[in-house]
Short mmCIF file of C-alpha atoms in Angstrom, two decimals:
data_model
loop_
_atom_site.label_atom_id
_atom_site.label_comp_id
_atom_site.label_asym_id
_atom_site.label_seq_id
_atom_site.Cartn_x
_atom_site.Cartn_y
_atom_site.Cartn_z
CA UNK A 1237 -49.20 -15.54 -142.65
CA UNK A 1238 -51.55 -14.42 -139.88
CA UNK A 1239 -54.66 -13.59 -140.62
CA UNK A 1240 -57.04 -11.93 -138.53
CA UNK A 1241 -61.01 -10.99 -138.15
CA UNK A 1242 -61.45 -7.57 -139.11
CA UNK A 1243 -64.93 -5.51 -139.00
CA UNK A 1244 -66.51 -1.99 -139.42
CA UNK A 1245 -69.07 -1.11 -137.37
CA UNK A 1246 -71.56 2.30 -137.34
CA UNK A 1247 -72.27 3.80 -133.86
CA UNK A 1248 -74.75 5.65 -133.08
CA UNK A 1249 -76.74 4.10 -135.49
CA UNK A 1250 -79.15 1.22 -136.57
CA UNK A 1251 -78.79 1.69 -140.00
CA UNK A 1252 -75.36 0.58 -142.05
CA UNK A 1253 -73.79 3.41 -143.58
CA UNK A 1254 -74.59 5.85 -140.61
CA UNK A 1255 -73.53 7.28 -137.40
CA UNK A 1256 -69.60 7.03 -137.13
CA UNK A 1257 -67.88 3.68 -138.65
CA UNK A 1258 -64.87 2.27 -136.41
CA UNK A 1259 -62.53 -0.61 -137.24
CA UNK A 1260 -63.16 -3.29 -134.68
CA UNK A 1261 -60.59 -6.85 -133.92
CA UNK A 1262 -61.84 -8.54 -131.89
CA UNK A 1263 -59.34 -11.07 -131.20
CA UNK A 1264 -56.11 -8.64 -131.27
CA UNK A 1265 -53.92 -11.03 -128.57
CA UNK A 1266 -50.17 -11.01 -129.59
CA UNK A 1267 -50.39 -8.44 -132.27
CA UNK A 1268 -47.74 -5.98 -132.24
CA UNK A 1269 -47.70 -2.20 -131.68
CA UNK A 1270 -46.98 -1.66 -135.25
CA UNK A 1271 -49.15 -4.48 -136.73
CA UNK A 1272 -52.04 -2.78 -135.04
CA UNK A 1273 -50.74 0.47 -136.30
CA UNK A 1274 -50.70 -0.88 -139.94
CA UNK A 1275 -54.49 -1.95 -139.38
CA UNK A 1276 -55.47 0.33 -138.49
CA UNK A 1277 -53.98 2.05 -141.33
CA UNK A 1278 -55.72 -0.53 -143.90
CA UNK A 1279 -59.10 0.01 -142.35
CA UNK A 1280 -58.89 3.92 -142.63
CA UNK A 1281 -61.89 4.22 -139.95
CA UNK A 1282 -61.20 7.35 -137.88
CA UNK A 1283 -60.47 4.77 -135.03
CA UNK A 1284 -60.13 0.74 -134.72
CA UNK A 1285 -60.76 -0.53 -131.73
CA UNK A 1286 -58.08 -4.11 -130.96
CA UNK A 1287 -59.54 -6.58 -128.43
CA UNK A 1288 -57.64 -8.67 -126.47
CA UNK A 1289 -57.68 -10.25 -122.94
CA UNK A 1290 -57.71 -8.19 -120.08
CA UNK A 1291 -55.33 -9.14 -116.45
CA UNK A 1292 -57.40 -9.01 -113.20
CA UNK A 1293 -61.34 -7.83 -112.77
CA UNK A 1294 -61.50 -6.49 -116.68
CA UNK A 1295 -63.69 -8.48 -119.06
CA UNK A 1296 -61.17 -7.04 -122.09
CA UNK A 1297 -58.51 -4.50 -122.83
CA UNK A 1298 -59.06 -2.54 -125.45
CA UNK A 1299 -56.67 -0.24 -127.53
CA UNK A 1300 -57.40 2.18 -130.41
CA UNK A 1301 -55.66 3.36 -132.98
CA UNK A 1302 -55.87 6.05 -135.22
CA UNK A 1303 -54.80 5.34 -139.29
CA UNK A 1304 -51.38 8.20 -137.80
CA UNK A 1305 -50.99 6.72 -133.88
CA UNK A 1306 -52.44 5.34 -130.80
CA UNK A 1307 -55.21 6.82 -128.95
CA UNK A 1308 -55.86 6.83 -125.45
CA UNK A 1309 -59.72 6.49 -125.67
CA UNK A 1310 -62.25 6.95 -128.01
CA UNK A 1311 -66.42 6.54 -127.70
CA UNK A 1312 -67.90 5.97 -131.17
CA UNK A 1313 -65.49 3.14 -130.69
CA UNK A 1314 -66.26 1.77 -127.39
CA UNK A 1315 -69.95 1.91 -128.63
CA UNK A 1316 -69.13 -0.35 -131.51
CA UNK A 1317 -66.47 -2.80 -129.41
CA UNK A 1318 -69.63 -3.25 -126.91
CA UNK A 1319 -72.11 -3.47 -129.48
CA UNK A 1320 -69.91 -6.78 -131.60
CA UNK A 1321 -69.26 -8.28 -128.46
CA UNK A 1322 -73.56 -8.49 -127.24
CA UNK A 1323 -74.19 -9.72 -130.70
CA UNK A 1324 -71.46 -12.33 -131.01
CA UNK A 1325 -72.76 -13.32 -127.43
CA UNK A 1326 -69.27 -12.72 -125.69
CA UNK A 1327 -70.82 -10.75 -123.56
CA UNK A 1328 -74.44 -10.42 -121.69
CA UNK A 1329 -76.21 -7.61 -120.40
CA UNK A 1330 -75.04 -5.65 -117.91
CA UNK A 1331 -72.36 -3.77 -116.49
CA UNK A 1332 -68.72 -4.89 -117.79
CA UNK A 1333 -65.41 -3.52 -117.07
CA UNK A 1334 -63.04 -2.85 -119.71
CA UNK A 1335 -59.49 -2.10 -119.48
CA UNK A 1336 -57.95 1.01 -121.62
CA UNK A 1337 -55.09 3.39 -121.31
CA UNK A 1338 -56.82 5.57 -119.14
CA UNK A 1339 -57.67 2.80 -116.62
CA UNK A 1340 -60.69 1.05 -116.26
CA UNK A 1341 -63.76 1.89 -117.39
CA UNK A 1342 -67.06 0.57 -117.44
CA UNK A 1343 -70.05 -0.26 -120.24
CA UNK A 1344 -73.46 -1.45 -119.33
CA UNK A 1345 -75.13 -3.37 -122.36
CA UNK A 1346 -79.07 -3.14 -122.14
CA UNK A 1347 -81.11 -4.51 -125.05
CA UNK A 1348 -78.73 -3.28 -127.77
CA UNK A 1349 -77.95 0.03 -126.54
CA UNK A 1350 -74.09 -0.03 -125.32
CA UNK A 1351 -73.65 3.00 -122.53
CA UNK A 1352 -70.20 4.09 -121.27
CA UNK A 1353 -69.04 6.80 -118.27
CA UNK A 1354 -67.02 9.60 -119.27
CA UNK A 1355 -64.62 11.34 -116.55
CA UNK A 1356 -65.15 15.46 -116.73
CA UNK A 1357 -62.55 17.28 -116.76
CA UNK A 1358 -64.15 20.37 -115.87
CA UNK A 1359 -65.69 22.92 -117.64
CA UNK A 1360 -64.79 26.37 -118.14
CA UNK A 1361 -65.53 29.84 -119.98
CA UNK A 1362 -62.82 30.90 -122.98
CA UNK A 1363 -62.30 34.14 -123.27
CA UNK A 1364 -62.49 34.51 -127.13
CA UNK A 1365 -63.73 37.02 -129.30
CA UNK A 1366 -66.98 36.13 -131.21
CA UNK A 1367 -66.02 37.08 -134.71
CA UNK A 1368 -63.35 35.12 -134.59
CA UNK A 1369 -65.28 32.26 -133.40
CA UNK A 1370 -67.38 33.08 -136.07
CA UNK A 1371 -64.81 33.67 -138.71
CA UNK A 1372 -63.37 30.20 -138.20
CA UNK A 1373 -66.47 28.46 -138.52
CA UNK A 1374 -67.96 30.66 -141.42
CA UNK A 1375 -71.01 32.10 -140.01
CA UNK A 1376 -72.55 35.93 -139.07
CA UNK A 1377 -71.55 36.62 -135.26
CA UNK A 1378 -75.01 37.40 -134.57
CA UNK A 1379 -75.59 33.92 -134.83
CA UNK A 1380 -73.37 33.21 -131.81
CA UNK A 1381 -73.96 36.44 -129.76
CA UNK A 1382 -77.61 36.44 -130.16
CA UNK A 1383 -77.67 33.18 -127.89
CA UNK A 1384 -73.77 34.11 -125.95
CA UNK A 1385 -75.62 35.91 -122.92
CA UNK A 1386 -76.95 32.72 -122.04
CA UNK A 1387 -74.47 29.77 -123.30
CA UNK A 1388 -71.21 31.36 -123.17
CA UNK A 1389 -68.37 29.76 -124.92
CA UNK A 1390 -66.69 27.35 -123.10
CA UNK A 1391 -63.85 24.75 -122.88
CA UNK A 1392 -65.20 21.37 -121.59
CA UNK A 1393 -63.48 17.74 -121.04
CA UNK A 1394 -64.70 14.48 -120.85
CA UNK A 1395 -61.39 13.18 -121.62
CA UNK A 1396 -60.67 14.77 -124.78
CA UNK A 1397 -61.79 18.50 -124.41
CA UNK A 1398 -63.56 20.40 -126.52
CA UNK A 1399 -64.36 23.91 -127.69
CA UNK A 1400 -67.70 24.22 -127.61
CA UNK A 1401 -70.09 26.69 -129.11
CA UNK A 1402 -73.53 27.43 -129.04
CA UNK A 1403 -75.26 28.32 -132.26
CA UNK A 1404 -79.10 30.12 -132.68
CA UNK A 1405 -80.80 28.52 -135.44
CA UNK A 1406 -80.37 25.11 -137.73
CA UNK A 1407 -79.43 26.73 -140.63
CA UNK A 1408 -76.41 28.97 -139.29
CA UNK A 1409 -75.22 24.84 -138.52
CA UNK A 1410 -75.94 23.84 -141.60
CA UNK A 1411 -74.60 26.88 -143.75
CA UNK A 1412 -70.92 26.97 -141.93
CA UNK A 1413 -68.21 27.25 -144.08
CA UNK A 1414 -65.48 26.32 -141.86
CA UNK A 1415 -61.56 27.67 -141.99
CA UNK A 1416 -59.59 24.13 -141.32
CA UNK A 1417 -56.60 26.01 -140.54
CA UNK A 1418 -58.27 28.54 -138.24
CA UNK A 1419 -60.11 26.10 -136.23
CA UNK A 1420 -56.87 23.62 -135.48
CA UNK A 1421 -55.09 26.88 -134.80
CA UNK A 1422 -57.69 27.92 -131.68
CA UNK A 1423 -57.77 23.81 -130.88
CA UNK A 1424 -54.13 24.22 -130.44
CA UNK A 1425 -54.32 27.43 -128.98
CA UNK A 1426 -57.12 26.33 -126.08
CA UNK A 1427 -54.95 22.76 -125.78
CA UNK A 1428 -58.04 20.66 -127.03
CA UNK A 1429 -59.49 18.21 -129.82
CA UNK A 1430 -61.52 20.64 -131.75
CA UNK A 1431 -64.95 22.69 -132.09
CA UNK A 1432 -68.25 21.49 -131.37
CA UNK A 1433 -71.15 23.51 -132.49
CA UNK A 1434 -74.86 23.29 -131.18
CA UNK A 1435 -78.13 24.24 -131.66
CA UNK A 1436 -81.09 23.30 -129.97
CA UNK A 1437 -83.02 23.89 -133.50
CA UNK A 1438 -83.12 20.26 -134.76
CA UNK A 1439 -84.22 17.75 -136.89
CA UNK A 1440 -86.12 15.45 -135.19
CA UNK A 1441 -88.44 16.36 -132.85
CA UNK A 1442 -87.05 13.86 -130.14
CA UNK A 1443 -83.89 15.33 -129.94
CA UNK A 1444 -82.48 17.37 -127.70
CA UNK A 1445 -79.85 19.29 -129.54
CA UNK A 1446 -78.32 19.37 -133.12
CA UNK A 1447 -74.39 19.09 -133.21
CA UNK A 1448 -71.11 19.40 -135.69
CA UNK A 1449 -67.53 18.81 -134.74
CA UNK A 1450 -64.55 20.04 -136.29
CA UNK A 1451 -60.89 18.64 -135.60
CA UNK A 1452 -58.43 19.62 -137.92
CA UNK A 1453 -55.93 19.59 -135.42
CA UNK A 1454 -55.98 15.71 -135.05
CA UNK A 1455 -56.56 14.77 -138.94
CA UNK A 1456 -60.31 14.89 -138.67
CA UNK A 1457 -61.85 18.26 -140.40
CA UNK A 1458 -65.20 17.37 -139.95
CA UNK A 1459 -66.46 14.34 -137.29
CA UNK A 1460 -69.63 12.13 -137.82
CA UNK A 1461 -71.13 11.68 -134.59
CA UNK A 1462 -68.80 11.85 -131.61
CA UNK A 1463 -69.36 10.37 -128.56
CA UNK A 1464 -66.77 12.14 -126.24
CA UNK A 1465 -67.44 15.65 -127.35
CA UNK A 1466 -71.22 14.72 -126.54
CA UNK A 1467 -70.19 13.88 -123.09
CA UNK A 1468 -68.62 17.23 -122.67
CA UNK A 1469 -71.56 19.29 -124.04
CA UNK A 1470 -73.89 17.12 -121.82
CA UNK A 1471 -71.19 18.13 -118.35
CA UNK A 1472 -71.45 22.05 -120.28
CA UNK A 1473 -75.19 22.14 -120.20
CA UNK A 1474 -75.38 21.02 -116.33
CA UNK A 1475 -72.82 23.29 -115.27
CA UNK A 1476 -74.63 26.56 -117.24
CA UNK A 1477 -77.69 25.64 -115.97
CA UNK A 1478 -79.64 25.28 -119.08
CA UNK A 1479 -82.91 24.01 -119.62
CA UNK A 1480 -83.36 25.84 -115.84
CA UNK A 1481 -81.04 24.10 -114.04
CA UNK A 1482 -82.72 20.64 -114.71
CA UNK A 1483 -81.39 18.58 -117.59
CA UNK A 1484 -83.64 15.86 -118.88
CA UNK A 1485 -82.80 11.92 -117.37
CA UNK A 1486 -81.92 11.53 -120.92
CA UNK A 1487 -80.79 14.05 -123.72
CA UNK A 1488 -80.40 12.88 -127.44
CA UNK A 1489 -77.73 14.91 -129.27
CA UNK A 1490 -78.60 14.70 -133.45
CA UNK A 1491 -75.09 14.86 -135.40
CA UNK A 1492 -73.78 13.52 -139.22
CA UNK A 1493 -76.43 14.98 -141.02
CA UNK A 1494 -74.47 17.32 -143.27
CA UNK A 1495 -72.37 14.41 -143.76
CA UNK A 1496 -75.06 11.58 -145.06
CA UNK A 1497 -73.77 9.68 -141.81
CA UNK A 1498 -76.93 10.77 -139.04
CA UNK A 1499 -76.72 9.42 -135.93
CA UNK A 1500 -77.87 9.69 -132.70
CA UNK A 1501 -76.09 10.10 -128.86
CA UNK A 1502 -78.01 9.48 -126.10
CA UNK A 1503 -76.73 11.31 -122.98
CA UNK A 1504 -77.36 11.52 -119.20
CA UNK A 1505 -75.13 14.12 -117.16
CA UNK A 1506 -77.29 15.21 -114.49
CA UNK A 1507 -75.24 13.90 -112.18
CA UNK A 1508 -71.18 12.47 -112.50
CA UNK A 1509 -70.20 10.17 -114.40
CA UNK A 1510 -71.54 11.53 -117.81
CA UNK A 1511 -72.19 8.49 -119.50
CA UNK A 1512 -72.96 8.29 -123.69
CA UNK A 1513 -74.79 5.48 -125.08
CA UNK A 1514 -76.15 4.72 -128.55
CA UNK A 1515 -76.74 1.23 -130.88
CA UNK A 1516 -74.16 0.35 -133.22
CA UNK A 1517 -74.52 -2.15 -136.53
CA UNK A 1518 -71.68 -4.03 -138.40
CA UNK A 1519 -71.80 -3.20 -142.01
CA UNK A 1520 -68.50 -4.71 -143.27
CA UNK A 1521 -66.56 -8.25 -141.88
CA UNK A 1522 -63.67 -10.03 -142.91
CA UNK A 1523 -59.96 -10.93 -142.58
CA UNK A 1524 -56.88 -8.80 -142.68
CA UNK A 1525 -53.49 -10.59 -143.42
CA UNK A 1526 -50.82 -9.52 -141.03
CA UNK A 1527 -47.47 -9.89 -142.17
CA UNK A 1528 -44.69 -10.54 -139.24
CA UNK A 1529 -42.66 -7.84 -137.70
CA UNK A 1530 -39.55 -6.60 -138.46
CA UNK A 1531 -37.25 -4.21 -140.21
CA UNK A 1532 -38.33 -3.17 -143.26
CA UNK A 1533 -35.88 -4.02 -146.22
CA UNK A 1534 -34.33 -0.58 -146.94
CA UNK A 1535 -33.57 -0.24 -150.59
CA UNK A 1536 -30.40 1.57 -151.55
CA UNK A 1537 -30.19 3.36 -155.01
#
């Protein structure tokens, strides 16, 4: 039976048991769609990221998987795939090219830190009602309208898009009581992945802004630390004009906390490409068994 390397690794994180596991194989040539699929389905990370050898200037293609489907693209992941490869010494620092569904993109390794561009879509105002904004995600509209002159709700994409929603104070984040089925109906409503809330109350004095992210509406109700909802809010905050019209070199978006998974996303979006970056750690490593391909014996009672 086939038997290959399997790993979890934490993004955004130096510390096992933080930031955002992903499931990571490394050395995925010749699997199947639906071997991967079933991997990815053993691992039960929010996303694996499969390896294999890339055709023309790519250093390696890379697919990910969801434990329900293939994804196109995913950034906690990428984080994690860049991270294994630096350590394992497959790759050195510097820029790379990898190849994924949605073409080719690139990563620059530097000391640890794995940064990767993200594509805007475009950002845009919704126009949505705060209280039921604020009913989905369980909080007083006050809390939203007190800082809505200035951040308006908006739809933003850097890839996946994203609802996202500017909150006054820490503890409005932290005290959200969030209707699943109200939030994956306005994700399906606005056409995008889910909700991601803000403040720029946070924990750690070195960080720029305090985040959660909800998406029901693709299996998830409540995201770690997300890399390509980070890139959005980073394209959101250049094209409102916070902080006066001049964004930092370098923001660093706090997120996982109300999850005992913290984890940091370090983001620069003054000009296009956004690109995310963060550390990753492996925390698990082993083998998976893959069993060959085929029909599945159909039992007739």
């Amino acid at each position: 039976m086939d038997t290959r390397r399997a790993l979890l690794v934490d993004a955004f994180t130096t510390e096992p048991l933080s930031g955002n596991p992903a499931g990571v194989v490394p050395d995925a040539d010749g699997l199947a769609d639906e071997s991967m699929a079933a991997i990815a389905r053993e691992l039960h990370a929010s996303e694996t990221a499969f390896l294999s050898a890339a055709d023309g200037e790519n250093d390696y293609r890379i697919r990910y998987f969801t434990p329900t489907g293939e994804i196109d693209l995913c950034g906690h992941a990428t984080v994690a795939a860049g991270s294994w490869l630096a350590d394992a010494g497959r790759l050195e620092d510097g820029t790379h090219s990898v190849e994924t569904n949605v073409g080719s993109i690139e990563i620059e390794l530097d000391d640890g830190t794995v940064r990767m561009e993200t594509d805007v879509g475009g950002v845009s105002e919704v126009d949505l009602g705060y209280d039921r904004v604020a009913s989905a995600l369980g909080i007083d509209p006050a809390t939203l309208t007190d800082i809505g002159a200035d951040l308006p709700l908006a739809r933003a994409s850097s890839g996946p898009a994203y609802l996202v929603v500017p909150v006054n104070f820490l503890a409005a984040v932290s005290g959200m009581e969030p209707d699943f089925r109200a939030i994956e109906a306005l994700s399906t409503e606005l056409d995008v992945t889910g909700i991601y809330t803000f403040t720029f109350d946070t924990l750690d004095g070195e960080s720029t802004l305090h985040g959660r992210m909800f998406a029901p509406a693709v299996g998830v109700d409540e995201d770690p630390v997300t890399g390509t909802a980070s890139g959005a809010v980073g394209a959101y905050l250049r094209e409102v004009e916070a902080f006066d019209g001049e964004l930092p070199e370098e923001m660093i978006f706090e997120q996982g906390h109300f999850l005992d998974r913290p984890g940091r996303v370090r983001v620069r979006a003054e000009t296009d490409p956004v690109s995310i970056g963060g550390q990753a750690v492996t925390a698990l490593e082993g083998t998976v068994s893959v069993p060959g391909t085929g029909d599945d014996e159909i039992l007739e009672v």
